[in-house]
């Protein structure tokens, strides 16, 4: 009993550590890529990923890889929904005026990357010596530009877990206001990414599934506010909401966001801590140590026939690197400058536009949601594989650059206070 309690404490401590959770997820991502491409393990990895599991009595039959993406990732989005509810109720988003600049920066940071992504691919497609209007992949295949740019949304998202992990590693002396700025920006970024997935990557089916989703949401909103929450009913309603979202044609992980937003974030029934906070504390270890690592393992576990330096010259990879590493911080910084110098909005106290440059580069870490959008945007396996390599490479470059800049900034602040 004592050992189990100590083990649970250690797990919660690791899950709460942004640094540890980020490194675990990165390790799983690299492991998946290696196992999918090593001759000795590639076949076994493919068999595991394509092993089909179904829900008895239904027509829901998904491979293990799809369960990681469509099922386990719902836990992550439930955590996102709970966190959003807390931020909207009493956190950084509760006062729109105070959060105006980071909220606008999130919008700017999502608008510039697609423009650069499409522009870079267009340059490659119409460059001299190439077949006009075609993008040449590292595998040797040519795809139409119209098909390649369908991944415009891939570089729009910021991975809040990884970006905060970079801050935890390299920005120990930074004021809390900069971390709060990133938290607000990344939270709004998550919300916008959810809207992008729902609007652009959904194929709506029978409206009756939407009615079922609304009924599930109403039941959830009622039972989750009862003095004693009937957890068997809550779990059942959550599963039914996931099924309704899947059958309706919207990515089922978004059911987690809907249910999270319907969870009370105010104190009720004489409780000392809001239910959204308590449930987030319970869900977070599952999200950080199970859902995200397993998803990353399968998301990067793509077979690359031409795994060589030539791959990093692929137009898709280069376009994603430019979009995430340059486009994200550029969009954020331009928006911050225009908001404060033209719109006369105020940055958080003690923070200037210059101070958020390292943080803006951290927002170029796409990873989790970018992988998800890549799998939804590209039906061509080669495009999907190269886009994931592009996201992974761009995220690593952005992490290194932001880490260096944050370290320099942190040392400068330490020197000023000595």
Tab-separated table of C-alpha atoms in Angstrom:
chain	number	residue	atom	x	y	z
A	1	UNK	CA	0.000	0.000	0.000
A	2	UNK	CA	2.836	2.372	0.931
A	3	UNK	CA	4.753	1.454	-2.230
A	4	UNK	CA	1.669	2.057	-4.374
A	5	UNK	CA	1.132	5.455	-2.725
A	6	UNK	CA	4.781	6.448	-3.290
A	7	UNK	CA	4.623	5.267	-6.896
A	8	UNK	CA	1.486	7.337	-7.485
A	9	UNK	CA	3.207	10.396	-5.974
A	10	UNK	CA	6.230	9.944	-8.258
A	11	UNK	CA	4.006	9.554	-11.332
A	12	UNK	CA	2.068	12.727	-10.477
A	13	UNK	CA	5.342	14.597	-9.891
A	14	UNK	CA	6.749	13.517	-13.264
A	15	UNK	CA	3.472	14.343	-15.045
A	16	UNK	CA	3.404	17.800	-13.434
A	17	UNK	CA	6.969	18.486	-14.576
A	18	UNK	CA	6.784	20.181	-17.970
A	19	UNK	CA	10.437	19.322	-18.527
A	20	UNK	CA	10.065	15.581	-17.816
A	21	UNK	CA	6.778	15.209	-19.721
A	22	UNK	CA	8.219	16.978	-22.771
A	23	UNK	CA	11.346	14.822	-22.817
A	24	UNK	CA	9.290	11.618	-22.464
A	25	UNK	CA	7.097	12.618	-25.403
A	26	UNK	CA	10.115	13.548	-27.547
A	27	UNK	CA	11.802	10.254	-26.664
A	28	UNK	CA	8.713	8.286	-27.742
A	29	UNK	CA	8.525	10.247	-30.996
A	30	UNK	CA	12.135	9.489	-31.882
A	31	UNK	CA	11.695	5.841	-30.835
A	32	UNK	CA	8.695	5.473	-33.138
A	33	UNK	CA	10.611	6.932	-36.090
A	34	UNK	CA	13.597	4.644	-35.453
A	35	UNK	CA	11.553	1.438	-34.994
A	36	UNK	CA	9.477	2.158	-38.121
A	37	UNK	CA	12.607	2.431	-40.253
A	38	UNK	CA	15.034	-0.140	-38.828
A	39	UNK	CA	15.068	-3.331	-40.960
A	40	UNK	CA	14.903	-5.537	-37.856
A	41	UNK	CA	11.844	-3.811	-36.356
A	42	UNK	CA	9.963	-2.132	-39.211
A	43	UNK	CA	7.729	-5.129	-39.970
A	44	UNK	CA	6.824	-5.681	-36.314
A	45	UNK	CA	6.053	-1.985	-35.889
A	46	UNK	CA	3.800	-2.033	-38.969
A	47	UNK	CA	1.952	-5.125	-37.713
A	48	UNK	CA	1.386	-3.490	-34.314
A	49	UNK	CA	0.241	-0.186	-35.823
A	50	UNK	CA	-2.207	-1.880	-38.213
A	51	UNK	CA	-3.588	-4.396	-35.706
A	52	UNK	CA	-7.359	-3.766	-35.749
A	53	UNK	CA	-9.350	-3.471	-32.539
A	54	UNK	CA	-13.081	-2.845	-32.440
A	55	UNK	CA	-15.884	-2.040	-30.034
A	56	UNK	CA	-18.094	-5.155	-29.733
A	57	UNK	CA	-21.584	-4.734	-31.160
A	58	UNK	CA	-20.631	-1.697	-33.269
A	59	UNK	CA	-19.063	-1.027	-36.658
A	60	UNK	CA	-16.209	0.929	-35.035
A	61	UNK	CA	-13.100	-0.966	-36.086
A	62	UNK	CA	-9.831	0.989	-35.860
A	63	UNK	CA	-6.168	0.070	-36.052
A	64	UNK	CA	-3.963	0.545	-32.987
A	65	UNK	CA	-2.391	3.574	-34.679
A	66	UNK	CA	-5.805	5.140	-35.210
A	67	UNK	CA	-6.884	4.344	-31.658
A	68	UNK	CA	-3.807	6.272	-30.462
A	69	UNK	CA	-4.832	9.229	-32.628
A	70	UNK	CA	-8.619	9.128	-32.358
A	71	UNK	CA	-9.029	7.527	-28.938
A	72	UNK	CA	-6.115	8.176	-26.577
A	73	UNK	CA	-5.639	11.731	-27.821
A	74	UNK	CA	-9.151	12.466	-26.539
A	75	UNK	CA	-7.634	12.371	-23.030
A	76	UNK	CA	-5.245	15.162	-24.066
A	77	UNK	CA	-8.087	17.226	-25.515
A	78	UNK	CA	-10.156	16.662	-22.360
A	79	UNK	CA	-7.235	18.168	-20.411
A	80	UNK	CA	-7.156	21.040	-22.919
A	81	UNK	CA	-10.897	21.603	-22.455
A	82	UNK	CA	-10.625	21.609	-18.657
A	83	UNK	CA	-7.663	23.976	-18.798
A	84	UNK	CA	-9.520	26.281	-21.182
A	85	UNK	CA	-12.522	26.359	-18.835
A	86	UNK	CA	-10.297	27.316	-15.897
A	87	UNK	CA	-8.540	30.021	-17.915
A	88	UNK	CA	-11.843	31.430	-19.194
A	89	UNK	CA	-13.409	31.427	-15.739
A	90	UNK	CA	-10.699	32.786	-13.496
A	91	UNK	CA	-7.410	32.575	-15.331
A	92	UNK	CA	-5.526	34.488	-17.997
A	93	UNK	CA	-8.519	34.631	-20.362
A	94	UNK	CA	-11.020	35.833	-17.760
A	95	UNK	CA	-10.068	39.465	-18.410
A	96	UNK	CA	-10.085	39.943	-22.221
A	97	UNK	CA	-8.552	43.403	-21.949
A	98	UNK	CA	-5.515	42.168	-20.019
A	99	UNK	CA	-5.158	39.153	-22.322
A	100	UNK	CA	-5.790	41.104	-25.540
A	101	UNK	CA	-2.185	41.228	-26.798
A	102	UNK	CA	-1.313	37.509	-26.341
A	103	UNK	CA	-4.741	36.577	-27.751
A	104	UNK	CA	-4.111	38.683	-30.861
A	105	UNK	CA	-0.572	37.289	-31.073
A	106	UNK	CA	-2.057	33.792	-31.205
A	107	UNK	CA	-4.129	34.863	-34.222
A	108	UNK	CA	-1.130	36.492	-35.899
A	109	UNK	CA	0.996	33.443	-35.170
A	110	UNK	CA	-1.548	31.263	-36.977
A	111	UNK	CA	-1.976	33.499	-40.026
A	112	UNK	CA	1.633	33.956	-41.197
A	113	UNK	CA	2.820	30.281	-41.265
A	114	UNK	CA	0.243	29.107	-43.875
A	115	UNK	CA	1.205	32.033	-46.131
A	116	UNK	CA	4.895	31.094	-45.953
A	117	UNK	CA	4.095	27.385	-46.342
A	118	UNK	CA	2.106	27.957	-49.543
A	119	UNK	CA	4.652	30.498	-50.842
A	120	UNK	CA	7.630	28.156	-50.415
A	121	UNK	CA	5.794	25.267	-52.090
A	122	UNK	CA	4.763	27.574	-54.954
A	123	UNK	CA	8.399	28.598	-55.488
A	124	UNK	CA	9.393	24.935	-55.766
A	125	UNK	CA	6.435	24.103	-58.019
A	126	UNK	CA	7.279	26.839	-60.551
A	127	UNK	CA	11.076	26.802	-60.287
A	128	UNK	CA	13.054	26.457	-63.557
A	129	UNK	CA	13.827	22.878	-64.482
A	130	UNK	CA	10.810	21.379	-62.720
A	131	UNK	CA	7.485	20.216	-64.057
A	132	UNK	CA	5.295	23.297	-63.740
A	133	UNK	CA	2.693	23.105	-61.010
A	134	UNK	CA	4.152	19.934	-59.506
A	135	UNK	CA	5.994	19.456	-56.200
A	136	UNK	CA	8.873	16.949	-56.321
A	137	UNK	CA	9.070	14.829	-53.171
A	138	UNK	CA	12.194	13.237	-51.706
A	139	UNK	CA	10.868	9.811	-52.721
A	140	UNK	CA	11.050	10.890	-56.362
A	141	UNK	CA	7.296	11.220	-56.807
A	142	UNK	CA	5.641	14.364	-58.142
A	143	UNK	CA	2.391	15.644	-56.656
A	144	UNK	CA	0.236	18.577	-57.811
A	145	UNK	CA	0.757	21.829	-55.942
A	146	UNK	CA	-2.973	21.865	-55.095
A	147	UNK	CA	-2.559	18.570	-53.239
A	148	UNK	CA	0.601	19.658	-51.421
A	149	UNK	CA	-0.867	22.927	-50.146
A	150	UNK	CA	-3.806	21.074	-48.588
A	151	UNK	CA	-1.522	20.866	-45.565
A	152	UNK	CA	-1.584	24.646	-45.070
A	153	UNK	CA	-2.943	24.233	-41.537
A	154	UNK	CA	-0.148	21.905	-40.359
A	155	UNK	CA	2.183	24.724	-39.191
A	156	UNK	CA	-0.528	26.756	-37.449
A	157	UNK	CA	-0.485	25.037	-34.032
A	158	UNK	CA	1.802	25.512	-31.022
A	159	UNK	CA	2.511	22.554	-28.750
A	160	UNK	CA	1.899	23.977	-25.288
A	161	UNK	CA	3.528	21.026	-23.500
A	162	UNK	CA	6.814	21.266	-25.402
A	163	UNK	CA	6.973	25.067	-25.419
A	164	UNK	CA	6.495	25.191	-21.643
A	165	UNK	CA	9.089	22.410	-21.264
A	166	UNK	CA	11.616	24.582	-23.132
A	167	UNK	CA	10.824	27.491	-20.795
A	168	UNK	CA	11.276	25.215	-17.787
A	169	UNK	CA	14.669	24.050	-19.066
A	170	UNK	CA	16.197	27.344	-20.171
A	171	UNK	CA	14.269	30.213	-18.581
A	172	UNK	CA	14.608	29.801	-14.831
A	173	UNK	CA	15.205	33.511	-14.185
A	174	UNK	CA	12.479	34.859	-16.462
A	175	UNK	CA	9.640	36.816	-14.843
A	176	UNK	CA	6.351	34.976	-14.386
A	177	UNK	CA	4.682	37.489	-16.723
A	178	UNK	CA	6.532	36.029	-19.739
A	179	UNK	CA	5.416	32.505	-18.854
A	180	UNK	CA	1.865	33.799	-18.409
A	181	UNK	CA	2.107	35.466	-21.829
A	182	UNK	CA	3.088	32.135	-23.411
A	183	UNK	CA	0.369	30.274	-21.488
A	184	UNK	CA	-2.301	32.681	-22.721
A	185	UNK	CA	-1.012	32.647	-26.296
A	186	UNK	CA	-0.710	28.855	-26.434
A	187	UNK	CA	-4.144	28.352	-24.849
A	188	UNK	CA	-5.824	30.563	-27.463
A	189	UNK	CA	-3.689	28.853	-30.124
A	190	UNK	CA	-5.090	25.480	-28.981
A	191	UNK	CA	-8.637	26.835	-29.169
A	192	UNK	CA	-8.061	28.176	-32.695
A	193	UNK	CA	-6.473	24.884	-33.784
A	194	UNK	CA	-9.561	23.053	-32.493
A	195	UNK	CA	-11.758	25.354	-34.595
A	196	UNK	CA	-9.555	24.762	-37.663
A	197	UNK	CA	-9.863	20.981	-37.266
A	198	UNK	CA	-13.627	21.170	-36.761
A	199	UNK	CA	-14.250	23.526	-39.706
A	200	UNK	CA	-11.751	22.385	-42.353
A	201	UNK	CA	-11.173	18.706	-41.604
A	202	UNK	CA	-14.666	17.407	-40.985
A	203	UNK	CA	-17.083	15.619	-43.318
A	204	UNK	CA	-20.463	15.980	-41.665
A	205	UNK	CA	-22.844	13.033	-41.728
A	206	UNK	CA	-26.384	12.523	-40.387
A	207	UNK	CA	-27.629	15.351	-38.195
A	208	UNK	CA	-29.006	12.765	-35.763
A	209	UNK	CA	-25.454	12.072	-34.562
A	210	UNK	CA	-25.154	15.779	-33.767
A	211	UNK	CA	-28.428	15.577	-31.831
A	212	UNK	CA	-26.953	12.630	-29.921
A	213	UNK	CA	-23.860	14.687	-29.144
A	214	UNK	CA	-26.006	17.552	-27.821
A	215	UNK	CA	-27.962	15.117	-25.625
A	216	UNK	CA	-24.722	13.638	-24.259
A	217	UNK	CA	-23.368	17.134	-23.569
A	218	UNK	CA	-26.562	18.092	-21.721
A	219	UNK	CA	-26.466	14.927	-19.594
A	220	UNK	CA	-22.765	15.513	-18.830
A	221	UNK	CA	-23.416	19.145	-17.823
A	222	UNK	CA	-26.155	17.949	-15.440
A	223	UNK	CA	-24.488	14.953	-13.776
A	224	UNK	CA	-21.072	16.609	-13.429
A	225	UNK	CA	-22.732	19.264	-11.216
A	226	UNK	CA	-24.470	16.794	-8.887
A	227	UNK	CA	-23.355	16.757	-5.213
A	228	UNK	CA	-22.118	13.191	-5.705
A	229	UNK	CA	-21.012	12.547	-9.262
A	230	UNK	CA	-22.146	9.112	-10.588
A	231	UNK	CA	-18.892	8.160	-12.322
A	232	UNK	CA	-20.214	5.090	-14.215
A	233	UNK	CA	-22.761	7.389	-15.899
A	234	UNK	CA	-20.092	10.035	-16.577
A	235	UNK	CA	-17.801	7.484	-18.256
A	236	UNK	CA	-20.681	6.059	-20.311
A	237	UNK	CA	-21.789	9.526	-21.455
A	238	UNK	CA	-18.206	10.425	-22.338
A	239	UNK	CA	-17.844	7.310	-24.503
A	240	UNK	CA	-21.198	7.941	-26.195
A	241	UNK	CA	-20.200	11.575	-26.896
A	242	UNK	CA	-16.984	10.301	-28.510
A	243	UNK	CA	-18.963	7.855	-30.685
A	244	UNK	CA	-21.457	10.551	-31.712
A	245	UNK	CA	-18.645	12.930	-32.650
A	246	UNK	CA	-16.939	10.198	-34.680
A	247	UNK	CA	-20.111	9.196	-36.522
A	248	UNK	CA	-21.106	12.835	-37.089
A	249	UNK	CA	-17.872	13.290	-39.046
A	250	UNK	CA	-15.978	15.641	-36.722
A	251	UNK	CA	-12.672	14.422	-35.301
A	252	UNK	CA	-13.747	12.492	-32.170
A	253	UNK	CA	-10.984	13.863	-29.945
A	254	UNK	CA	-12.833	17.195	-29.934
A	255	UNK	CA	-15.505	15.569	-27.766
A	256	UNK	CA	-12.962	15.878	-24.949
A	257	UNK	CA	-12.845	19.653	-25.429
A	258	UNK	CA	-16.648	19.925	-25.399
A	259	UNK	CA	-16.977	17.933	-22.174
A	260	UNK	CA	-14.081	19.781	-20.544
A	261	UNK	CA	-15.683	23.147	-21.279
A	262	UNK	CA	-18.952	21.956	-19.709
A	263	UNK	CA	-17.276	21.051	-16.416
A	264	UNK	CA	-17.822	23.622	-13.602
A	265	UNK	CA	-14.796	25.771	-12.783
A	266	UNK	CA	-16.442	27.583	-9.874
A	267	UNK	CA	-16.724	26.288	-6.316
A	268	UNK	CA	-19.986	24.369	-5.781
A	269	UNK	CA	-21.491	22.261	-2.978
A	270	UNK	CA	-19.061	23.683	-0.431
A	271	UNK	CA	-15.990	22.220	-2.155
A	272	UNK	CA	-12.574	23.799	-1.560
A	273	UNK	CA	-11.273	23.341	-5.110
A	274	UNK	CA	-13.149	23.732	-8.436
A	275	UNK	CA	-14.122	20.449	-10.038
A	276	UNK	CA	-12.457	21.398	-13.329
A	277	UNK	CA	-9.164	21.810	-11.446
A	278	UNK	CA	-9.542	18.519	-9.565
A	279	UNK	CA	-10.421	16.609	-12.708
A	280	UNK	CA	-7.572	18.257	-14.613
A	281	UNK	CA	-5.175	17.121	-11.878
A	282	UNK	CA	-6.530	13.591	-12.301
A	283	UNK	CA	-6.457	13.584	-16.101
A	284	UNK	CA	-3.048	15.279	-16.488
A	285	UNK	CA	-0.877	12.221	-15.641
A	286	UNK	CA	-2.812	10.097	-18.159
A	287	UNK	CA	-2.455	12.813	-20.779
A	288	UNK	CA	1.244	13.567	-20.202
A	289	UNK	CA	2.521	10.029	-19.558
A	290	UNK	CA	0.197	7.834	-21.641
A	291	UNK	CA	-1.875	9.605	-24.290
A	292	UNK	CA	0.724	12.012	-25.673
A	293	UNK	CA	3.741	9.633	-25.637
A	294	UNK	CA	1.772	6.807	-27.303
A	295	UNK	CA	0.340	9.217	-29.879
A	296	UNK	CA	3.813	10.636	-30.592
A	297	UNK	CA	5.203	7.084	-30.905
A	298	UNK	CA	2.756	6.161	-33.672
A	299	UNK	CA	2.524	9.634	-35.261
A	300	UNK	CA	6.243	9.702	-36.075
A	301	UNK	CA	6.412	5.985	-36.782
A	302	UNK	CA	6.114	6.395	-40.531
A	303	UNK	CA	8.095	4.377	-43.027
A	304	UNK	CA	10.457	6.646	-44.960
A	305	UNK	CA	11.773	4.901	-48.065
A	306	UNK	CA	14.400	7.600	-48.627
A	307	UNK	CA	15.555	8.269	-45.065
A	308	UNK	CA	18.638	10.291	-45.999
A	309	UNK	CA	19.901	13.860	-46.139
A	310	UNK	CA	17.929	14.196	-49.387
A	311	UNK	CA	14.742	14.056	-47.315
A	312	UNK	CA	15.607	17.369	-45.659
A	313	UNK	CA	15.700	18.973	-49.109
A	314	UNK	CA	12.069	18.004	-49.706
A	315	UNK	CA	9.868	21.029	-50.500
A	316	UNK	CA	7.356	19.855	-47.869
A	317	UNK	CA	10.025	19.628	-45.161
A	318	UNK	CA	11.583	22.979	-46.097
A	319	UNK	CA	8.169	24.688	-46.280
A	320	UNK	CA	7.262	23.445	-42.804
A	321	UNK	CA	10.608	24.498	-41.351
A	322	UNK	CA	10.205	27.992	-42.814
A	323	UNK	CA	6.563	28.208	-41.677
A	324	UNK	CA	7.147	27.062	-38.090
A	325	UNK	CA	10.639	28.374	-37.347
A	326	UNK	CA	10.245	31.725	-39.123
A	327	UNK	CA	6.511	32.202	-39.708
A	328	UNK	CA	5.326	31.557	-36.159
A	329	UNK	CA	7.627	34.032	-34.361
A	330	UNK	CA	7.285	36.544	-37.210
A	331	UNK	CA	3.490	36.525	-36.975
A	332	UNK	CA	3.578	36.819	-33.183
A	333	UNK	CA	6.123	39.651	-33.066
A	334	UNK	CA	4.507	41.687	-35.864
A	335	UNK	CA	1.129	41.379	-34.147
A	336	UNK	CA	2.608	42.333	-30.770
A	337	UNK	CA	4.292	45.429	-32.240
A	338	UNK	CA	1.210	46.550	-34.174
A	339	UNK	CA	-1.054	45.921	-31.158
A	340	UNK	CA	1.082	47.993	-28.802
A	341	UNK	CA	2.367	50.746	-31.137
A	342	UNK	CA	-0.647	51.213	-33.413
A	343	UNK	CA	-3.535	49.743	-31.436
A	344	UNK	CA	-2.238	51.221	-28.161
A	345	UNK	CA	-2.866	47.996	-26.257
A	346	UNK	CA	-0.705	47.242	-23.231
A	347	UNK	CA	1.721	44.360	-22.855
A	348	UNK	CA	1.801	42.594	-19.453
A	349	UNK	CA	3.506	44.715	-16.799
A	350	UNK	CA	7.299	44.656	-17.112
A	351	UNK	CA	7.275	42.954	-20.529
A	352	UNK	CA	8.194	44.572	-23.865
A	353	UNK	CA	7.909	43.230	-27.403
A	354	UNK	CA	11.653	42.577	-27.354
A	355	UNK	CA	11.279	40.427	-24.232
A	356	UNK	CA	8.976	37.952	-25.968
A	357	UNK	CA	11.318	37.209	-28.915
A	358	UNK	CA	12.695	33.978	-27.333
A	359	UNK	CA	9.174	32.944	-26.323
A	360	UNK	CA	7.917	33.604	-29.868
A	361	UNK	CA	10.479	31.122	-31.205
A	362	UNK	CA	9.252	28.549	-28.669
A	363	UNK	CA	5.821	28.862	-30.299
A	364	UNK	CA	7.351	27.385	-33.454
A	365	UNK	CA	7.267	23.995	-31.741
A	366	UNK	CA	4.291	22.377	-33.490
A	367	UNK	CA	4.439	18.691	-32.620
A	368	UNK	CA	1.220	17.150	-31.181
A	369	UNK	CA	-1.568	19.080	-32.926
A	370	UNK	CA	0.569	19.596	-36.059
A	371	UNK	CA	1.006	15.815	-36.322
A	372	UNK	CA	-2.740	15.394	-35.934
A	373	UNK	CA	-3.534	17.973	-38.639
A	374	UNK	CA	-0.941	16.390	-40.963
A	375	UNK	CA	-2.691	13.025	-40.650
A	376	UNK	CA	-6.038	14.680	-41.438
A	377	UNK	CA	-4.825	16.950	-44.262
A	378	UNK	CA	-2.805	14.486	-46.341
A	379	UNK	CA	-4.248	11.279	-47.750
A	380	UNK	CA	-1.095	10.614	-49.777
A	381	UNK	CA	1.175	8.431	-47.539
A	382	UNK	CA	4.356	10.051	-48.887
A	383	UNK	CA	3.079	13.572	-48.265
A	384	UNK	CA	1.917	12.575	-44.785
A	385	UNK	CA	5.277	10.976	-43.945
A	386	UNK	CA	7.351	13.909	-45.203
A	387	UNK	CA	5.102	16.421	-43.446
A	388	UNK	CA	5.608	14.645	-40.117
A	389	UNK	CA	9.367	14.650	-40.624
A	390	UNK	CA	9.086	18.360	-41.427
A	391	UNK	CA	7.111	19.047	-38.238
A	392	UNK	CA	9.561	17.060	-36.105
A	393	UNK	CA	12.597	18.775	-37.665
A	394	UNK	CA	11.078	22.254	-37.443
A	395	UNK	CA	10.017	21.682	-33.826
A	396	UNK	CA	13.529	20.586	-32.848
A	397	UNK	CA	15.086	23.608	-34.588
A	398	UNK	CA	12.589	25.965	-32.934
A	399	UNK	CA	13.275	24.345	-29.542
A	400	UNK	CA	17.050	24.753	-29.930
A	401	UNK	CA	16.797	28.372	-31.102
A	402	UNK	CA	14.351	29.342	-28.364
A	403	UNK	CA	16.444	27.475	-25.788
A	404	UNK	CA	19.563	29.448	-26.753
A	405	UNK	CA	17.704	32.773	-26.773
A	406	UNK	CA	15.940	32.029	-23.483
A	407	UNK	CA	19.221	31.047	-21.842
A	408	UNK	CA	20.857	34.317	-22.948
A	409	UNK	CA	17.821	36.313	-21.808
A	410	UNK	CA	17.734	34.507	-18.457
A	411	UNK	CA	21.440	35.201	-17.815
A	412	UNK	CA	20.967	38.873	-18.738
A	413	UNK	CA	18.084	39.217	-16.264
A	414	UNK	CA	20.100	37.466	-13.553
A	415	UNK	CA	23.027	39.855	-14.137
A	416	UNK	CA	20.729	42.878	-13.883
A	417	UNK	CA	19.463	41.753	-10.480
A	418	UNK	CA	22.893	41.048	-8.992
